[in-house]
CSV table of C-alpha atoms in Angstrom, one decimal:
chain,number,residue,atom,x,y,z
A,3,MET,CA,-0.1,-0.2,0.0
A,4,GLU,CA,3.1,2.0,0.1
A,5,LYS,CA,3.2,4.9,-2.6
A,6,THR,CA,5.1,7.5,-3.8
A,7,MET,CA,4.2,11.0,-4.5
A,8,TYR,CA,4.6,10.6,-8.1
A,9,GLU,CA,1.9,8.2,-8.3
A,10,TYR,CA,-0.2,11.1,-6.8
A,11,LYS,CA,1.2,13.8,-9.3
A,12,SER,CA,-2.2,14.7,-11.3
A,13,THR,CA,-3.9,15.1,-7.5
A,14,CYS,CA,-1.0,17.2,-6.3
A,15,GLU,CA,-0.8,19.8,-9.2
A,16,VAL,CA,-2.9,23.2,-9.1
A,17,GLN,CA,-6.1,22.7,-11.5
A,18,ALA,CA,-6.7,25.4,-13.9
A,19,GLY,CA,-8.2,28.4,-12.2
A,20,GLU,CA,-8.2,26.9,-8.9
A,21,THR,CA,-7.5,29.2,-5.8
A,22,CYS,CA,-5.2,28.9,-3.2
A,23,GLU,CA,-7.7,28.0,-0.6
A,24,ALA,CA,-9.5,25.5,-2.9
A,25,PHE,CA,-6.0,23.6,-3.7
A,26,HIS,CA,-5.1,23.5,-0.1
A,27,SER,CA,-8.9,22.0,0.8
A,28,ARG,CA,-8.5,19.7,-2.0
A,29,ILE,CA,-5.3,18.3,-1.0
A,30,ILE,CA,-6.0,18.0,2.5
A,31,GLU,CA,-9.3,16.0,1.5
A,32,ALA,CA,-7.5,13.8,-0.8
A,33,SER,CA,-4.7,13.4,1.8
A,34,GLN,CA,-7.2,12.4,4.4
A,35,LYS,CA,-9.0,10.0,1.8
A,36,HIS,CA,-5.7,8.2,1.3
A,37,LEU,CA,-4.5,8.1,4.4
A,38,ALA,CA,-7.8,6.3,5.8
A,39,ASP,CA,-7.6,4.1,2.4
A,40,TYR,CA,-3.9,3.2,3.8
A,41,LYS,CA,-4.8,2.7,7.2
A,42,LYS,CA,-7.8,0.4,6.3
A,43,ALA,CA,-5.5,-1.5,4.1
A,44,LYS,CA,-2.8,-1.8,6.4
A,45,SER,CA,-5.2,-2.9,9.2
A,46,ALA,CA,-6.6,-5.3,7.2
A,47,CYS,CA,-3.0,-6.4,6.1
A,48,GLU,CA,-2.2,-6.8,10.0
A,49,ASP,CA,-5.4,-8.8,10.6
A,50,ALA,CA,-4.6,-11.0,7.5
A,51,LYS,CA,-1.2,-11.8,8.7
A,52,LYS,CA,-2.0,-12.2,12.3
A,53,ALA,CA,-4.8,-14.8,11.0
A,54,VAL,CA,-2.1,-16.6,9.0
A,55,GLU,CA,0.2,-16.9,12.0
A,56,GLU,CA,-2.6,-18.1,14.2
A,57,LYS,CA,-3.5,-20.5,11.2
A,58,GLU,CA,0.4,-21.4,10.6
A,59,THR,CA,0.0,-22.3,14.5
A,60,GLU,CA,-2.9,-24.4,14.1
A,61,CYS,CA,-1.7,-26.0,10.9
A,62,THR,CA,1.7,-26.9,12.4
A,63,THR,CA,-0.2,-28.3,15.4
A,64,ALA,CA,-2.6,-30.2,13.1
A,65,LEU,CA,0.5,-31.6,11.1
A,66,LYS,CA,2.3,-32.8,14.2
A,67,THR,CA,-0.7,-34.5,15.1
A,68,TYR,CA,-1.4,-36.0,11.9
A,69,GLU,CA,2.6,-36.9,11.4
A,70,SER,CA,2.5,-38.7,15.1
A,71,GLN,CA,-0.9,-40.3,14.1
A,72,LYS,CA,0.2,-41.8,10.9
A,73,THR,CA,3.4,-43.0,12.5
A,74,ASN,CA,1.4,-44.9,15.2
A,75,CYS,CA,-1.1,-46.3,12.4
A,76,ASP,CA,2.0,-47.5,10.1
A,77,SER,CA,3.3,-49.0,13.2
A,78,VAL,CA,0.3,-50.7,14.2
A,79,GLN,CA,0.2,-51.8,10.6
A,80,ASP,CA,3.8,-53.1,10.5
A,81,ALA,CA,3.0,-54.8,13.8
A,82,MET,CA,0.2,-56.5,12.4
A,83,ASP,CA,1.7,-57.6,8.9
A,84,SER,CA,5.0,-58.7,10.8
A,85,TYR,CA,2.7,-60.9,13.2
A,86,SER,CA,0.9,-62.2,10.3
A,87,CYS,CA,4.0,-63.3,8.4
A,88,SER,CA,5.2,-64.9,11.5
A,89,TYR,CA,2.2,-66.7,11.9
A,90,THR,CA,2.1,-67.9,8.2
A,91,GLU,CA,5.6,-68.3,8.0
A,92,LYS,CA,5.3,-70.7,11.2
A,93,ALA,CA,2.3,-72.3,10.1
A,94,THR,CA,3.9,-73.4,6.7
A,95,THR,CA,6.9,-74.5,8.4
A,96,GLU,CA,5.3,-76.8,10.9
A,97,CYS,CA,2.8,-77.9,8.1
A,98,GLU,CA,5.7,-79.0,5.8
A,99,ALA,CA,7.7,-80.4,8.5
A,100,ALA,CA,4.5,-82.7,9.6
A,101,GLN,CA,3.7,-83.4,5.9
A,102,GLU,CA,7.3,-84.4,5.6
A,103,CYS,CA,7.2,-86.3,8.6
A,104,TYR,CA,4.4,-88.1,7.5
A,105,THR,CA,5.7,-89.1,4.3
A,106,LYS,CA,8.6,-90.4,5.8
A,107,ALA,CA,6.9,-92.2,8.5
A,108,VAL,CA,4.5,-94.1,5.9
A,109,ASN,CA,7.5,-94.8,3.8
A,110,ASN,CA,9.1,-96.4,6.8
A,111,TYR,CA,5.7,-98.2,7.7
A,112,ASP,CA,5.6,-99.8,4.0
A,113,THR,CA,9.3,-100.9,4.1
A,114,VAL,CA,8.9,-102.4,7.7
A,115,LYS,CA,5.8,-104.1,6.8
A,116,ALA,CA,7.2,-105.5,3.8
A,117,SER,CA,10.2,-106.9,5.2
A,118,SER,CA,8.1,-108.2,8.2
A,119,GLN,CA,5.6,-110.0,5.9
A,120,GLN,CA,8.8,-111.5,3.8
A,121,GLN,CA,10.3,-112.7,7.2
A,122,LEU,CA,6.7,-113.9,8.4
A,123,ASP,CA,6.3,-116.1,5.4
A,124,ALA,CA,9.8,-117.6,5.9
A,125,LEU,CA,8.8,-118.5,9.4
A,126,LYS,CA,5.6,-119.9,8.5
A,127,GLN,CA,7.5,-122.2,6.2
A,128,GLU,CA,9.6,-123.5,8.7
A,129,TRP,CA,6.9,-123.5,11.3
A,130,ARG,CA,4.9,-125.9,8.9
A,131,ALA,CA,7.8,-128.2,8.3
A,132,LEU,CA,8.4,-128.4,12.1
A,133,LEU,CA,5.0,-129.3,12.7
A,134,ARG,CA,5.0,-131.9,10.1
A,135,MET,CA,8.3,-133.3,11.6
A,136,GLU,CA,6.4,-133.2,15.1
A,137,CYS,CA,3.5,-135.6,13.8
A,138,ILE,CA,5.9,-137.6,12.3
A,139,ILE,CA,8.0,-138.3,15.2
A,140,LYS,CA,5.2,-139.3,17.3
A,141,VAL,CA,4.2,-141.8,14.6
A,142,PHE,CA,7.3,-143.7,16.0
A,143,GLU,CA,6.0,-143.9,19.4
A,144,LEU,CA,3.1,-145.6,18.1
A,145,PRO,CA,2.6,-149.6,17.9
A,146,GLU,CA,3.9,-150.8,14.6
A,147,GLY,CA,0.4,-151.3,13.4
A,148,ASP,CA,-1.0,-148.1,14.0
A,149,ARG,CA,1.8,-146.0,12.1
A,150,ALA,CA,0.7,-146.4,8.6
A,151,LYS,CA,-2.7,-144.9,9.4
A,152,ALA,CA,-1.0,-142.3,11.6
A,153,LEU,CA,1.5,-141.3,8.8
A,154,ASP,CA,-1.2,-140.7,6.3
A,155,GLN,CA,-2.7,-138.4,8.9
A,156,CYS,CA,0.2,-136.5,9.3
A,157,GLN,CA,0.1,-135.9,5.4
A,158,LEU,CA,-3.3,-134.7,5.7
A,159,LYS,CA,-2.7,-132.5,8.6
A,160,ASP,CA,-3.5,-128.8,7.5
A,161,VAL,CA,-0.2,-127.4,9.1
A,162,ALA,CA,-0.7,-124.2,7.0
A,163,LYS,CA,-3.7,-123.1,8.8
A,164,GLN,CA,-2.1,-123.9,12.2
A,165,SER,CA,1.0,-122.0,11.2
A,166,ASP,CA,-1.2,-118.9,10.2
A,167,GLN,CA,-2.9,-119.0,13.9
A,168,ASP,CA,0.4,-119.5,15.7
A,169,LEU,CA,2.3,-116.8,14.0
A,170,ALA,CA,-0.4,-114.1,13.5
A,171,LEU,CA,1.0,-110.8,13.4
A,172,GLN,CA,-1.2,-107.8,13.5
A,173,PHE,CA,0.1,-104.8,11.6
A,174,PRO,CA,-0.8,-101.5,13.0
A,175,VAL,CA,-3.4,-99.5,10.9
A,176,LYS,CA,-1.9,-96.9,8.5
A,177,PRO,CA,-3.2,-93.6,9.7
A,178,GLY,CA,-4.6,-91.1,7.3
A,179,LYS,CA,-2.4,-87.9,6.0
A,180,PRO,CA,-3.1,-85.0,8.6
A,181,SER,CA,-4.7,-82.1,7.4
A,182,CYS,CA,-3.1,-78.7,7.2
A,183,GLN,CA,-4.3,-75.3,7.0
A,184,ILE,CA,-1.9,-72.7,5.5
A,185,THR,CA,-3.3,-69.4,4.7
A,186,THR,CA,-3.3,-68.6,0.9
A,187,ASP,CA,-3.7,-65.1,1.5
A,188,PRO,CA,-0.4,-63.6,3.3
A,189,PRO,CA,0.5,-59.8,3.8
A,190,GLY,CA,1.2,-58.5,0.7
A,191,SER,CA,-1.5,-60.4,-1.5
A,192,SER,CA,-4.5,-58.6,-3.0
A,193,ALA,CA,-6.8,-60.6,-0.8
A,194,TYR,CA,-5.2,-59.6,2.3
A,195,LYS,CA,-5.4,-55.9,1.4
A,196,THR,CA,-9.0,-56.2,0.3
A,197,ALA,CA,-9.8,-58.0,3.6
A,198,ASN,CA,-7.9,-55.8,6.0
A,199,TYR,CA,-7.2,-52.2,4.2
A,200,ASN,CA,-10.5,-51.8,1.8
A,201,SER,CA,-12.4,-50.0,5.0
A,202,LEU,CA,-9.5,-47.4,5.4
A,203,PRO,CA,-10.6,-43.6,4.3
A,204,ALA,CA,-9.5,-42.9,0.9
A,205,GLU,CA,-7.0,-40.1,2.7
A,206,ALA,CA,-5.5,-42.4,5.1
A,207,PRO,CA,-4.6,-45.4,2.8
A,208,ALA,CA,-2.3,-48.5,4.1
A,209,LYS,CA,1.4,-48.1,3.9
A,210,ALA,CA,3.5,-50.5,1.8
A,211,CYS,CA,4.2,-53.6,3.6
A,212,VAL,CA,7.8,-54.2,4.6
A,213,ALA,CA,7.1,-57.2,6.5
A,214,SER,CA,9.2,-60.3,5.7
A,215,CYS,CA,6.6,-62.3,3.9
A,216,CYS,CA,5.5,-59.2,1.8
A,217,GLU,CA,8.7,-59.6,-0.1
A,218,GLN,CA,7.6,-62.8,-1.5
A,219,SER,CA,4.0,-62.5,-1.5
A,220,ALA,CA,2.5,-64.2,-4.2
A,221,GLY,CA,5.9,-65.2,-5.5
A,222,VAL,CA,6.4,-61.7,-7.0
A,223,SER,CA,7.9,-59.6,-4.5
A,224,GLY,CA,4.9,-58.1,-3.6
A,225,LEU,CA,3.9,-56.6,-6.7
A,226,ASP,CA,0.2,-56.5,-7.3
A,227,PHE,CA,-1.0,-58.4,-10.6
A,228,SER,CA,-4.9,-58.1,-9.8
A,229,GLY,CA,-5.3,-55.6,-12.4
A,230,LEU,CA,-4.1,-58.1,-14.9
A,231,GLY,CA,-6.1,-61.0,-13.9
A,232,THR,CA,-3.0,-63.4,-13.9
A,233,THR,CA,0.1,-63.7,-11.5
A,234,PRO,CA,3.3,-65.1,-12.8
A,235,SER,CA,3.7,-68.7,-11.4
A,236,GLY,CA,6.9,-69.5,-9.2
A,237,SER,CA,8.7,-67.6,-6.6
A,238,TRP,CA,10.6,-64.5,-7.4
A,239,SER,CA,12.9,-62.0,-5.5
A,240,LEU,CA,13.1,-58.5,-6.4
A,241,ALA,CA,16.7,-57.4,-7.4
A,242,LEU,CA,16.4,-54.1,-9.0
A,243,ASN,CA,13.6,-51.3,-9.6
A,244,ILE,CA,13.9,-48.6,-12.2
A,245,ASP,CA,11.9,-45.6,-11.6
A,246,THR,CA,11.8,-43.9,-15.0
A,247,ASN,CA,9.9,-40.6,-13.8
A,248,ASP,CA,12.3,-39.4,-10.9
A,249,GLY,CA,15.0,-38.2,-13.4
A,250,ASN,CA,17.4,-39.9,-11.2
A,251,VAL,CA,20.8,-41.5,-11.5
A,252,VAL,CA,20.2,-45.0,-12.7
A,253,ALA,CA,21.3,-44.7,-16.6
A,254,TYR,CA,23.4,-47.2,-18.5
A,255,PRO,CA,26.6,-45.6,-17.6
A,256,ASN,CA,26.1,-46.2,-13.6
A,257,VAL,CA,28.5,-48.7,-13.3
A,258,GLU,CA,28.1,-48.8,-9.5
A,259,PHE,CA,24.6,-49.7,-9.9
A,260,TRP,CA,24.7,-52.2,-13.0
A,261,GLU,CA,28.1,-54.0,-12.0
A,262,SER,CA,29.0,-53.8,-8.7
A,263,ALA,CA,28.3,-56.2,-6.1
A,264,THR,CA,27.6,-54.1,-3.1
A,265,GLY,CA,27.2,-50.4,-4.6
A,266,LEU,CA,23.9,-48.7,-4.9
A,267,GLY,CA,24.9,-46.2,-7.5
A,268,GLY,CA,22.5,-43.5,-5.7
A,269,ALA,CA,19.5,-46.1,-5.5
A,270,SER,CA,17.8,-46.8,-2.4
A,271,ASP,CA,18.1,-50.4,-0.2
A,272,GLN,CA,15.1,-49.6,1.7
A,273,MET,CA,12.3,-52.4,1.2
A,274,SER,CA,9.5,-49.6,1.8
A,275,GLU,CA,10.9,-47.7,-1.3
A,276,ARG,CA,11.1,-50.6,-3.4
A,277,PHE,CA,8.3,-49.7,-5.7
A,278,THR,CA,8.9,-46.0,-5.5
A,279,ARG,CA,12.3,-45.0,-6.5
A,280,ASP,CA,15.4,-46.7,-7.9
A,281,TYR,CA,16.0,-49.8,-5.7
A,282,LYS,CA,18.7,-52.2,-5.7
A,283,ASP,CA,18.9,-55.4,-3.4
A,284,ALA,CA,22.5,-56.2,-3.4
A,285,ASP,CA,22.0,-59.8,-1.9
A,286,VAL,CA,19.8,-61.0,-4.5
A,287,PHE,CA,21.5,-59.1,-7.2
A,288,SER,CA,25.1,-60.9,-6.2
A,289,ASN,CA,24.4,-64.0,-4.4
A,290,LYS,CA,20.9,-65.5,-5.7
A,291,GLU,CA,21.3,-67.7,-8.8
A,292,ALA,CA,19.2,-66.5,-11.6
A,293,LYS,CA,17.6,-68.8,-14.0
A,294,GLU,CA,15.3,-66.5,-15.3
A,295,LEU,CA,14.5,-62.9,-15.2
A,296,LEU,CA,11.2,-61.3,-14.9
A,297,ILE,CA,10.6,-57.8,-16.2
A,298,VAL,CA,7.6,-56.0,-14.8
A,299,CYS,CA,6.1,-52.4,-15.9
A,300,HIS,CA,4.2,-51.1,-12.4
A,301,ASP,CA,2.9,-48.0,-11.0
A,302,GLU,CA,3.9,-47.7,-7.5
A,303,GLY,CA,3.7,-51.7,-7.1
A,304,LYS,CA,0.6,-52.1,-9.2
A,305,ALA,CA,1.5,-54.3,-12.2
A,306,ILE,CA,0.2,-52.4,-15.7
A,307,ARG,CA,1.5,-54.7,-18.4
A,308,LYS,CA,2.4,-58.3,-19.0
A,309,ALA,CA,5.3,-59.7,-17.4
A,310,THR,CA,8.3,-60.7,-19.5
A,311,LYS,CA,10.2,-63.7,-18.6
A,312,CYS,CA,14.0,-64.2,-19.8
A,313,THR,CA,15.5,-67.4,-19.6
A,314,ARG,CA,19.3,-67.6,-18.8
A,315,THR,CA,21.4,-69.0,-21.6
A,316,ARG,CA,24.8,-70.2,-21.1
A,317,ARG,CA,26.3,-66.6,-22.1
A,318,TYR,CA,24.8,-65.4,-18.8
A,319,SER,CA,26.4,-65.5,-15.5
A,320,ARG,CA,24.8,-67.6,-12.9
A,321,PHE,CA,24.2,-64.4,-10.8
A,322,LEU,CA,22.3,-61.0,-12.1
A,323,LYS,CA,25.8,-59.3,-11.4
A,324,PHE,CA,27.3,-59.3,-15.0
A,325,ARG,CA,27.7,-57.0,-17.8
A,326,PHE,CA,24.3,-56.0,-18.9
A,327,ASP,CA,25.7,-55.3,-22.4
A,328,SER,CA,25.9,-58.9,-23.1
A,329,LEU,CA,22.2,-59.5,-22.0
A,330,LYS,CA,19.8,-60.1,-24.7
A,331,LEU,CA,16.2,-59.6,-23.5
A,332,ASP,CA,13.3,-61.0,-25.7
A,333,VAL,CA,11.1,-57.7,-24.8
A,334,PRO,CA,7.9,-57.3,-27.1
């Protein structure tokens, strides 16, 4: 609202035919009007500044409250996802162990039963021979005139039936395979998100899952393929993410990113950022054998284009840490 005298030049000049009294009266009136306008504008400006300062304090307090609440909510979600992962992983491990134990026990049972049956059959043959020999020996204890008939009776004696009765072996009944309940909707899966997070307000969506099993959820490192209808089969580990919209440092000449076993080349190694910026998991990149590569175009973790598989040939290293200029990808 500050103005120079030059902006009021026309007002301050003596008008044609204007008397001294009229001139000064007009100047005083104009000055008073401009002064009143200035004071009014100044007061309004000060009031506005005060309102902004008050609102700024209010907004700062609200922001701190929001950030605190968000941190708390994120912590609760992380805890829930982590507990769910622990439960899923433990249940899966115990279920697999129980199934493996059952399979081994059944194999042992079948082996022992078959072996025992063979031994039993051999013993029964020996026992039948002994029973017949016993009968013949007793014949010689009879008077000579009775021996012929007694020998015929020994030949007709059902020693097989007696051996079965004398050497009866009861095998225990093989128990049925125990049932195992393993969740098919672990943290990070679309069904898990729908069941637990769909009711959240639009302005307070769930954060990205960082629990251990989320990286391998649905076998594709937590990527959401629900929009495409099909999910690539197999278990996949995320090695690299290239964010093409951030103008960041992951370009072809970035040797540290593409070729170093441990260097990040400016990328992040935080799992919570794996779908939102340039990302590199040095362990997966350098130490896990890569039989196939899965290339996925996504938007913040939601797949938007069909995934492309690239099978490793003999030219490839067993690991991802090899020169990418030797890699030929069949990308449509």
